[in-house]
CSV table of C-alpha atoms and ligand atoms in Angstrom, one decimal:
chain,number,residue,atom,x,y,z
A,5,UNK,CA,110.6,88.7,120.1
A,6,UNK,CA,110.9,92.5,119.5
A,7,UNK,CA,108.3,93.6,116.9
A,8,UNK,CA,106.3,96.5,116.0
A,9,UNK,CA,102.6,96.6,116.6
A,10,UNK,CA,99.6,98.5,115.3
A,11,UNK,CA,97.1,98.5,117.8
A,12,UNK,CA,94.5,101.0,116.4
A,13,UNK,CA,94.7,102.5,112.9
A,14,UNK,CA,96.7,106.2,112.7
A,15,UNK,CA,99.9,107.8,112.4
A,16,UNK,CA,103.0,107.0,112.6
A,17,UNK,CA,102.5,106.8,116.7
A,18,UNK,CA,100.6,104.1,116.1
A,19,UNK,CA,103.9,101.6,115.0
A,20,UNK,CA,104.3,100.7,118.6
A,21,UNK,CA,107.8,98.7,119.4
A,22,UNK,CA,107.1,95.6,121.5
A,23,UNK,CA,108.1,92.3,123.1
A,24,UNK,CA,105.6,90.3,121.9
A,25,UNK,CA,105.1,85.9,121.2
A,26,UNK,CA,106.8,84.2,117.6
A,27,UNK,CA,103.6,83.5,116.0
A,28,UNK,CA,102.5,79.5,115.8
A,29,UNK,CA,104.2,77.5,112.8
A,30,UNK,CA,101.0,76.0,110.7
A,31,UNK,CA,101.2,73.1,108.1
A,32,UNK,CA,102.5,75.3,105.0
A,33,UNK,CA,104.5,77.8,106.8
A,34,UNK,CA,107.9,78.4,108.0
A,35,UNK,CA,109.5,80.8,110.7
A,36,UNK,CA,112.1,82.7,109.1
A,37,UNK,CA,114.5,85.1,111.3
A,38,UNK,CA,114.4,88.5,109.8
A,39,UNK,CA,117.8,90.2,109.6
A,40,UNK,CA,116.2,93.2,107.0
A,41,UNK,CA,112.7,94.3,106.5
A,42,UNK,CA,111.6,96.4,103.3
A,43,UNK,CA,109.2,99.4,104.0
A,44,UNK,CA,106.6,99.8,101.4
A,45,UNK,CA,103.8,102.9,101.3
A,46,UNK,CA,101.6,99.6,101.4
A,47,UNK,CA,102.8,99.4,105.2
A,48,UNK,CA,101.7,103.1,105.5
A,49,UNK,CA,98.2,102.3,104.0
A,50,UNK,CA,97.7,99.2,106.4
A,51,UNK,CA,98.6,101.8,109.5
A,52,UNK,CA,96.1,104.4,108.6
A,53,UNK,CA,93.6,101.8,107.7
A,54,UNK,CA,93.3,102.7,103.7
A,55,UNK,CA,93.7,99.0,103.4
A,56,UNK,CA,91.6,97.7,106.2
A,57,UNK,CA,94.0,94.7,108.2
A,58,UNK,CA,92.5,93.0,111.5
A,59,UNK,CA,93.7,94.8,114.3
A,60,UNK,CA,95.8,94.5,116.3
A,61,UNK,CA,98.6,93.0,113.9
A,62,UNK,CA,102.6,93.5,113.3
A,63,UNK,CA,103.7,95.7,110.5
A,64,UNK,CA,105.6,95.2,107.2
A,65,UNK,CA,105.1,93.0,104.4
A,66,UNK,CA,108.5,92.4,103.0
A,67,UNK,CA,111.7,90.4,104.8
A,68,UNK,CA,115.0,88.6,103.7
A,69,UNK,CA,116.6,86.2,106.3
A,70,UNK,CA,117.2,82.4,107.4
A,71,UNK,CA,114.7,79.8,107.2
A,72,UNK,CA,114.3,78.6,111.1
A,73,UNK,CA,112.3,76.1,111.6
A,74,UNK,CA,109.1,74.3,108.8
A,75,UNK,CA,105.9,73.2,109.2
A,76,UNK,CA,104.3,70.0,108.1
A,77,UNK,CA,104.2,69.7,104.3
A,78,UNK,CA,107.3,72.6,103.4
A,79,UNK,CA,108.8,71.0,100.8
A,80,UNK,CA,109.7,74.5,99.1
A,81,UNK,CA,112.8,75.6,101.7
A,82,UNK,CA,114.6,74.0,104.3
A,83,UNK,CA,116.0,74.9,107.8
A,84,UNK,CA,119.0,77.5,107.2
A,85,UNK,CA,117.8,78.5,103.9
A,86,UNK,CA,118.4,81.9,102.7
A,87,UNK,CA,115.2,83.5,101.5
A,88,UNK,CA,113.2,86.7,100.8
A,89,UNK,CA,109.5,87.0,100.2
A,90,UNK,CA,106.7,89.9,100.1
A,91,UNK,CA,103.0,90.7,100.4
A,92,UNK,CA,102.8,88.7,103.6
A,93,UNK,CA,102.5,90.3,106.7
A,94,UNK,CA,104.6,90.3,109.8
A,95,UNK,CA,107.9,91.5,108.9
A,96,UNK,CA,109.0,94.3,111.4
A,97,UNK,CA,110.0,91.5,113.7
A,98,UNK,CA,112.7,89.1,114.4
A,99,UNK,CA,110.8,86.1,113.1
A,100,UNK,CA,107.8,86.6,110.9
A,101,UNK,CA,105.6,83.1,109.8
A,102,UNK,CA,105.7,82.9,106.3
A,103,UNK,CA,103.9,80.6,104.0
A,104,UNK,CA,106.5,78.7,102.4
A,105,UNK,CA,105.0,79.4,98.5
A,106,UNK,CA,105.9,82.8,99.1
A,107,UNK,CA,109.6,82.3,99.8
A,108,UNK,CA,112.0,82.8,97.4
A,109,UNK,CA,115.8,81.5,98.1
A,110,UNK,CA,118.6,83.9,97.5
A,111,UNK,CA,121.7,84.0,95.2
A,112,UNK,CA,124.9,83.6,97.0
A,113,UNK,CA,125.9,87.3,95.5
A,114,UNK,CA,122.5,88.8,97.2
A,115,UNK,CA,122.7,90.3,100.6
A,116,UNK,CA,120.1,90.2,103.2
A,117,UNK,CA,119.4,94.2,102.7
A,118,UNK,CA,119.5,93.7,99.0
A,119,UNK,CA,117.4,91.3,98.9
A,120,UNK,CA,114.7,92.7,101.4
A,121,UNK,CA,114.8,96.3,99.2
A,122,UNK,CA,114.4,94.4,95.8
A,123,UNK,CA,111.5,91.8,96.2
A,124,UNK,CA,108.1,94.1,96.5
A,125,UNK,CA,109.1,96.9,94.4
A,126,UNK,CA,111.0,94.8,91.9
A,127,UNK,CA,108.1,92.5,91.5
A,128,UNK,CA,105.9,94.9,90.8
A,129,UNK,CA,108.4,96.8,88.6
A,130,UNK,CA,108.4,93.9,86.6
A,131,UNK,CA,104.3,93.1,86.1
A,132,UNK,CA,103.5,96.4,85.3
A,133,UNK,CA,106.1,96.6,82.3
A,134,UNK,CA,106.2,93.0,81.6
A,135,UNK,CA,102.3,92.1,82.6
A,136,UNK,CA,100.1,95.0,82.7
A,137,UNK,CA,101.1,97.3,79.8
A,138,UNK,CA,104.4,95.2,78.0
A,139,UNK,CA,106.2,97.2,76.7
A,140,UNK,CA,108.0,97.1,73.5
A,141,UNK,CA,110.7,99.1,71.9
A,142,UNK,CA,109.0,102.9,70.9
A,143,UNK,CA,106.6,102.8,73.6
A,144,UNK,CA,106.9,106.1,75.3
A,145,UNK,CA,106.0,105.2,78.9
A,146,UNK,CA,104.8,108.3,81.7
A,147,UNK,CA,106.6,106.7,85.4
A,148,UNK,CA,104.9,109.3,88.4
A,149,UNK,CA,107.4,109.5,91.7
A,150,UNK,CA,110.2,108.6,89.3
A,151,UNK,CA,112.7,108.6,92.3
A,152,UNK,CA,110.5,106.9,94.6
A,153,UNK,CA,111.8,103.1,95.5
A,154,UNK,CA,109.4,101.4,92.6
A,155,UNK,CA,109.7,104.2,90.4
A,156,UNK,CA,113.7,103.9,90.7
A,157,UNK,CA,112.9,100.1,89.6
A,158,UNK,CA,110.2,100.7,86.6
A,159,UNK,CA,112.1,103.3,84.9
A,160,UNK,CA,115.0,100.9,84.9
A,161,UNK,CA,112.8,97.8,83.6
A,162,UNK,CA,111.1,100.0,81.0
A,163,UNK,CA,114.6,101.1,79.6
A,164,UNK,CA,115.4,97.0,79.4
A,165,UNK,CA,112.0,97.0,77.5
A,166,UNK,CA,113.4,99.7,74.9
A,167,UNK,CA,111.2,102.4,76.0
A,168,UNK,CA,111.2,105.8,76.1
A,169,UNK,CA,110.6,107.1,79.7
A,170,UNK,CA,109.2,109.9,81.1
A,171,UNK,CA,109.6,110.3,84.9
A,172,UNK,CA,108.0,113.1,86.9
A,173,UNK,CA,109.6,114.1,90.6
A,174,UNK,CA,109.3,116.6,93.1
A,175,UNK,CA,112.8,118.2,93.4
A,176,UNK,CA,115.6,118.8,91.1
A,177,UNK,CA,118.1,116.1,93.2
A,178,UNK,CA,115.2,113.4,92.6
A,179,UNK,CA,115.0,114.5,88.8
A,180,UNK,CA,119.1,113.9,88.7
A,181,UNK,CA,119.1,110.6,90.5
A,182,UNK,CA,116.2,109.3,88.2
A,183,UNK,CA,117.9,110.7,84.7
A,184,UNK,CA,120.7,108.6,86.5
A,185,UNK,CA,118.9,105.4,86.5
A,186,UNK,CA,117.5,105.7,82.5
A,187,UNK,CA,115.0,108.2,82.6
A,188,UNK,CA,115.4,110.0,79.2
A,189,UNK,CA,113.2,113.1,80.3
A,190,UNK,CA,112.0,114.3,84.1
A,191,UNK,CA,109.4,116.8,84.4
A,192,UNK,CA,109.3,118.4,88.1
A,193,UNK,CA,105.2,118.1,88.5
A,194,UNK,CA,105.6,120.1,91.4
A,195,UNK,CA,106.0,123.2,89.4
A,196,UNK,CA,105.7,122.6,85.5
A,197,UNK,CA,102.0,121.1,84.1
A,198,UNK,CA,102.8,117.9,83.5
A,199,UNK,CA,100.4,116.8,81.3
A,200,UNK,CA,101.4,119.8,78.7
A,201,UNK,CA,105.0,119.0,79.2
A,202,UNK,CA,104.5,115.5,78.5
A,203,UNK,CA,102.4,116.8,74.6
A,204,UNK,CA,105.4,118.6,74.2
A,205,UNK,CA,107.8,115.9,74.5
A,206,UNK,CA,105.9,113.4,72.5
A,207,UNK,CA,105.2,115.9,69.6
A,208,UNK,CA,101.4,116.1,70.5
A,209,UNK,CA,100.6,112.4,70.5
A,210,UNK,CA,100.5,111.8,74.2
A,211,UNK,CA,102.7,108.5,76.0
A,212,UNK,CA,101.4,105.0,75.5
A,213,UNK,CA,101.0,104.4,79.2
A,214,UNK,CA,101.1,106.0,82.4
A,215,UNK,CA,102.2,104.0,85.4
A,216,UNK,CA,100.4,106.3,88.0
A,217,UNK,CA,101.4,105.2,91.9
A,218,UNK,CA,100.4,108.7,93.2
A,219,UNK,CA,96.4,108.9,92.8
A,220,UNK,CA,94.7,111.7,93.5
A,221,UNK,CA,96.6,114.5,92.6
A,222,UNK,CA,97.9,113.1,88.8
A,223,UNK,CA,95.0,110.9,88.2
A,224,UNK,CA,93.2,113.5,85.6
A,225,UNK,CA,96.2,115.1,84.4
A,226,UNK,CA,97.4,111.5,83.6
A,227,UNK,CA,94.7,110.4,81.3
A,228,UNK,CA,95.2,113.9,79.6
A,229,UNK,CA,99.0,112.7,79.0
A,230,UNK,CA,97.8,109.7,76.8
A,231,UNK,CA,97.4,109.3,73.2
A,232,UNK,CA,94.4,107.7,71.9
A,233,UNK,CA,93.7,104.1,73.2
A,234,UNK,CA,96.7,104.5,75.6
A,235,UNK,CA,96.8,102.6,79.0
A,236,UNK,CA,96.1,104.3,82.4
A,237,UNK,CA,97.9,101.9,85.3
A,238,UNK,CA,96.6,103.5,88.6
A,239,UNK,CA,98.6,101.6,91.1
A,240,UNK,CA,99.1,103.6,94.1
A,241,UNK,CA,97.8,106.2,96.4
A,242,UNK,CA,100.4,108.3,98.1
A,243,UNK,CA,98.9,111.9,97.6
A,244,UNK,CA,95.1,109.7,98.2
A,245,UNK,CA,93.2,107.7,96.6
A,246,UNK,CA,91.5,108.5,93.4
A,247,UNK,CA,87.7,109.8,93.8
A,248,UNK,CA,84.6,107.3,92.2
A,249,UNK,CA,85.0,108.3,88.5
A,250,UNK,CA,83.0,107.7,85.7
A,251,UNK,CA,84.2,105.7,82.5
A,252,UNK,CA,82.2,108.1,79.9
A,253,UNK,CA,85.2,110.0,80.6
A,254,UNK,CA,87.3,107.1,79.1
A,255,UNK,CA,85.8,107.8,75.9
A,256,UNK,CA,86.2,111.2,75.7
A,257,UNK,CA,89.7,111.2,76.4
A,258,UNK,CA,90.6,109.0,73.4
A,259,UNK,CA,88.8,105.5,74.0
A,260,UNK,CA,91.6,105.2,77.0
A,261,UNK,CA,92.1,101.7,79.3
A,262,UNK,CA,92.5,102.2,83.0
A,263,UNK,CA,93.5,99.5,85.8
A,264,UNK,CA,93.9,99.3,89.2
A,265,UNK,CA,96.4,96.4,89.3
A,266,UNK,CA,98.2,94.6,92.9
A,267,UNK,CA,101.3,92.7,92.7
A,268,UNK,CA,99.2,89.7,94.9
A,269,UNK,CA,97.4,89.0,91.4
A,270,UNK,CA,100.6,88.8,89.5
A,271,UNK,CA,102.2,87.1,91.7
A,272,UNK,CA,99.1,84.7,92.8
A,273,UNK,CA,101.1,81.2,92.2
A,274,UNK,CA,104.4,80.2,93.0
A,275,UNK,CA,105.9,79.4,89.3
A,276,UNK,CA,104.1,83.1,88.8
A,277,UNK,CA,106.0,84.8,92.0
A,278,UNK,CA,109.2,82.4,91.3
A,279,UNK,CA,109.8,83.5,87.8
A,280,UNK,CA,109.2,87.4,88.7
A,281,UNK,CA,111.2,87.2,92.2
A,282,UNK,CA,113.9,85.2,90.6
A,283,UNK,CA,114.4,87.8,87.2
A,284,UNK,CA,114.5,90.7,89.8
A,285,UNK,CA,117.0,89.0,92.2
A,286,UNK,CA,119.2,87.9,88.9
A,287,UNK,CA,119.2,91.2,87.3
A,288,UNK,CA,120.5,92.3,90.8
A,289,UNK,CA,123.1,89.9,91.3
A,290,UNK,CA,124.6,90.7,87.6
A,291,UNK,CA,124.4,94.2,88.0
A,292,UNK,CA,121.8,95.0,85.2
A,293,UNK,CA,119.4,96.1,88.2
A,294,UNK,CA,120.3,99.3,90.6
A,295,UNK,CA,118.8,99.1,93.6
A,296,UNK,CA,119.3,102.3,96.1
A,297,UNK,CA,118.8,102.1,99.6
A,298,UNK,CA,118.0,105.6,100.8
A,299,UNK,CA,118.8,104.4,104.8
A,300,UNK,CA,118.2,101.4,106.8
A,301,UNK,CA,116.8,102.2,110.3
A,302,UNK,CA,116.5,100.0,113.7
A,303,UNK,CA,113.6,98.2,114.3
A,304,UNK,CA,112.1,100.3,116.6
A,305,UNK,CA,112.3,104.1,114.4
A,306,UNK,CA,109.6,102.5,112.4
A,307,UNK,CA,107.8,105.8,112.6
A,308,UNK,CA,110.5,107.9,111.5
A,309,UNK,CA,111.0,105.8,108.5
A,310,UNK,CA,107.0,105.9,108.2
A,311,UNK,CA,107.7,110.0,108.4
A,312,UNK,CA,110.0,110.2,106.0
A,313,UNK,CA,108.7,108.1,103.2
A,314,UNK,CA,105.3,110.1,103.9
A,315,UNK,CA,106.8,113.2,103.8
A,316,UNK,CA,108.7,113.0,100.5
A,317,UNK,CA,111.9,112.9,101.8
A,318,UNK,CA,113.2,109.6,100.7
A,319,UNK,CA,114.7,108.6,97.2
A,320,UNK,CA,114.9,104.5,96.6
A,321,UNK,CA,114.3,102.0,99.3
A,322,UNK,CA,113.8,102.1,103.3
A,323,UNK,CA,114.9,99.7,105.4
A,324,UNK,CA,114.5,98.2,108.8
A,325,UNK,CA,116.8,96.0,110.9
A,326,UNK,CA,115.2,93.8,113.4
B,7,LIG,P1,107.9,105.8,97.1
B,7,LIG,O1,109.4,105.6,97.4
B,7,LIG,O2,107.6,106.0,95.6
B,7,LIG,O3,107.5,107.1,97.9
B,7,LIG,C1,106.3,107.8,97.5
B,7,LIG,C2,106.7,109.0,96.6
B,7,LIG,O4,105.5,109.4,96.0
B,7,LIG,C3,107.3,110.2,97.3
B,7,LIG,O5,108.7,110.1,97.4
B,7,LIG,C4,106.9,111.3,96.3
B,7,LIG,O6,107.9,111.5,95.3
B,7,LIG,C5,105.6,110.8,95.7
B,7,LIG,N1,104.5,111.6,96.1
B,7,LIG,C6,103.7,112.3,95.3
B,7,LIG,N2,102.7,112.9,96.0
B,7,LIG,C7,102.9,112.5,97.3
B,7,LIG,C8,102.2,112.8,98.5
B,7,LIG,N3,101.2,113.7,98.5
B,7,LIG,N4,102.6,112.3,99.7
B,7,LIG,C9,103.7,111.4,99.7
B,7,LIG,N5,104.4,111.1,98.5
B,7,LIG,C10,104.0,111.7,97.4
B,7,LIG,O7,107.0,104.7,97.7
B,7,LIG,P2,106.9,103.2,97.3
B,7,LIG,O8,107.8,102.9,96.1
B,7,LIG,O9,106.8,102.3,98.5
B,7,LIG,O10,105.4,103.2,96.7
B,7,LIG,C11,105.0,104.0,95.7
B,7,LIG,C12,103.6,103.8,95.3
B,7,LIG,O11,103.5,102.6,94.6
B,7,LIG,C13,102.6,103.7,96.5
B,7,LIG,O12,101.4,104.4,96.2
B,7,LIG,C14,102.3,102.2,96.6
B,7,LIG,O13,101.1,101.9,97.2
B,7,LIG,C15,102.4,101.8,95.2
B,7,LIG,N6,102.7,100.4,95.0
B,7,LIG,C16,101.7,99.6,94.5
B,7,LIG,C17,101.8,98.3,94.3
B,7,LIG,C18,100.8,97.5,93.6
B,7,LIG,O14,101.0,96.3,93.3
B,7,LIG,N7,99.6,98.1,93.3
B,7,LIG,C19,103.0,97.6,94.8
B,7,LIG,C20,104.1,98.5,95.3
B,7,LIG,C21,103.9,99.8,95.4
B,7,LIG,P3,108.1,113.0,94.8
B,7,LIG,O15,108.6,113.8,96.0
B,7,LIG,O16,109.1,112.9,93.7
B,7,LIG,O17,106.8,113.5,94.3
């Protein structure tokens, strides 16, 4: 099968289309053929080696297609089911092995391409403002990379929560597009202090939470955007990751929380990844959910869908078709 290896960790050069063997079928598993493959920044950390993965190994750790064949003890999907799953990896391919926990079966209504564009960054959309920091109607909520393919997706959940959200972007277009999907203010961190801007908005008080996916370069400026005993949700890296830190600063800052969450521990059990994967993919189906898919590429301009998302120039959801 065509697939796209990482042989050594690096840059984009690194996603290496090849002709490579399906991967054996274990008890647990099934083989599903992959006909759209999500790309995440996750994908990106995995490449460089952020997040350390045993070399050498095929990219991508999102998918929607058909169920092909099962291995002993699947009773969770059957041959020619439609599915979608994430956070397992294999899926710039045309067959990833896929433990069958992990697969979700699609609504009629849901494309392949919807499907594989919703699941990561919908489920993680929905722990962080259902799981992490819930919140409730007059929360004011601080969403980094508002235009970004999970921001896109939090800003919307948090506006189903009755929130009040604050999204930060780097360009006025990615400001329209997320005022366009619920954001009731977007502050252009590129130019404006972010941190003041967001004092202004919320009368000196500071948001309840910050839902921080970029790191390094908002991390401090974040914690100075919360009010007193507000929640810091540090859950992504794409300008770094955040330098060793010391909690005295907590304190000082107004007896703050901070977390590092991952979707894999909220979405750790089936009824767990079930009840998320199915809310995202029926708020899709009915509408209630936009997702945008920036561009779908072939399977083998990986890197150039690695280059853009790196370089800033996407809005929404990358995809690949095997
Ligand atoms: P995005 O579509 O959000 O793309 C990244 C965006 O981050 C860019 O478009 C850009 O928006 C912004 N950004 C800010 N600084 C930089 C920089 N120096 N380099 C590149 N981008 C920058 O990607 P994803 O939705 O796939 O992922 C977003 C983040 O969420 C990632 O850090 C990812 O790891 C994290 N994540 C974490 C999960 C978890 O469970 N912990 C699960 C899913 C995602 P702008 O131009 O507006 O600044």
């Amino acid at each position: 099968m065509k697939a796209i290896v990482v042989r050594q960790y690096g840059g984009p050069e690194q996603l290496e289309p090849a002709e490579i063997d399906i991967p054996t079928l274990g008890p647990g598993e099934a083989v599903v053929e992959v006909r759209a493959a999500g790309v995440n920044y996750i994908d990106i950390y995995h490449r460089t080696g952020l997040y350390p993965a045993d070399l050498p190994f095929v990219a991508g750790m999102e998918g929607a297609g058909v169920v092909t064949a099962i291995g002993p003890g699947v009773a969770d999907v059957a041959v020619g089911d439609r599915v979608a799953w994430a956070m397992t990896r294999g899926s710039y391919a045309q067959y990833a092995i896929v433990p069958a926990w992990r697969l979700v079966r699609l609504p009629e209504e849901i494309s392949f391409d919807l499907a594989a564009a919703a699941m990561l960054q919908g489920m993680t959309a929905h722990y962080l403002t259902h799981s992490t920091y819930p919140l409730q109607p007059g929360d004011t909520a601080l969403v980094h990379a508002a235009a970004g393919g999970t921001g896109l997706l939090v800003v919307q959940m948090a506006k189903m929560r009755g929130a009040r959200v604050i999204g930060t972007t780097s360009t006025p277009e990615k400001a329209a597009l997320a005022r366009q999907h619920g954001c009731d203010e977007v502050i252009l961190y590129t130019e404006q202090d972010f941190a003041a801007e967001v004092k202004r908005l919320t009368g000196g008080r500071g948001v309840e939470v910050v839902y921080d996916s970029v790191g390094a370069a908002t991390f401090d400026k974040s914690l100075d955007s919360l009010r007193v005993r507000g929640m810091m949700v540090s859950f992504g890296n794409a300008s770094g990751p955040v330098p060793p830190f010391s909690p005295l600063v907590l304190s000082q800052k107004g007896s703050l929380f901070l977390t590092r969450p991952t979707l894999a521990h909220y979405a750790a059990t089936r009824e767990e990844m079930l009840a998320r994967g199915r809310d995202v993919l029926d708020w899709v189906a009915s509408g209630r959910l936009k997702v945008q898919i920036h561009r779908i590429y072939p399977l083998a301009e990986a890197a150039q869908a690695h280059r853009d998302l790196e370089g800033r120039k996407t809005t929404g959801k990358l995809l690949l078709r095997p």
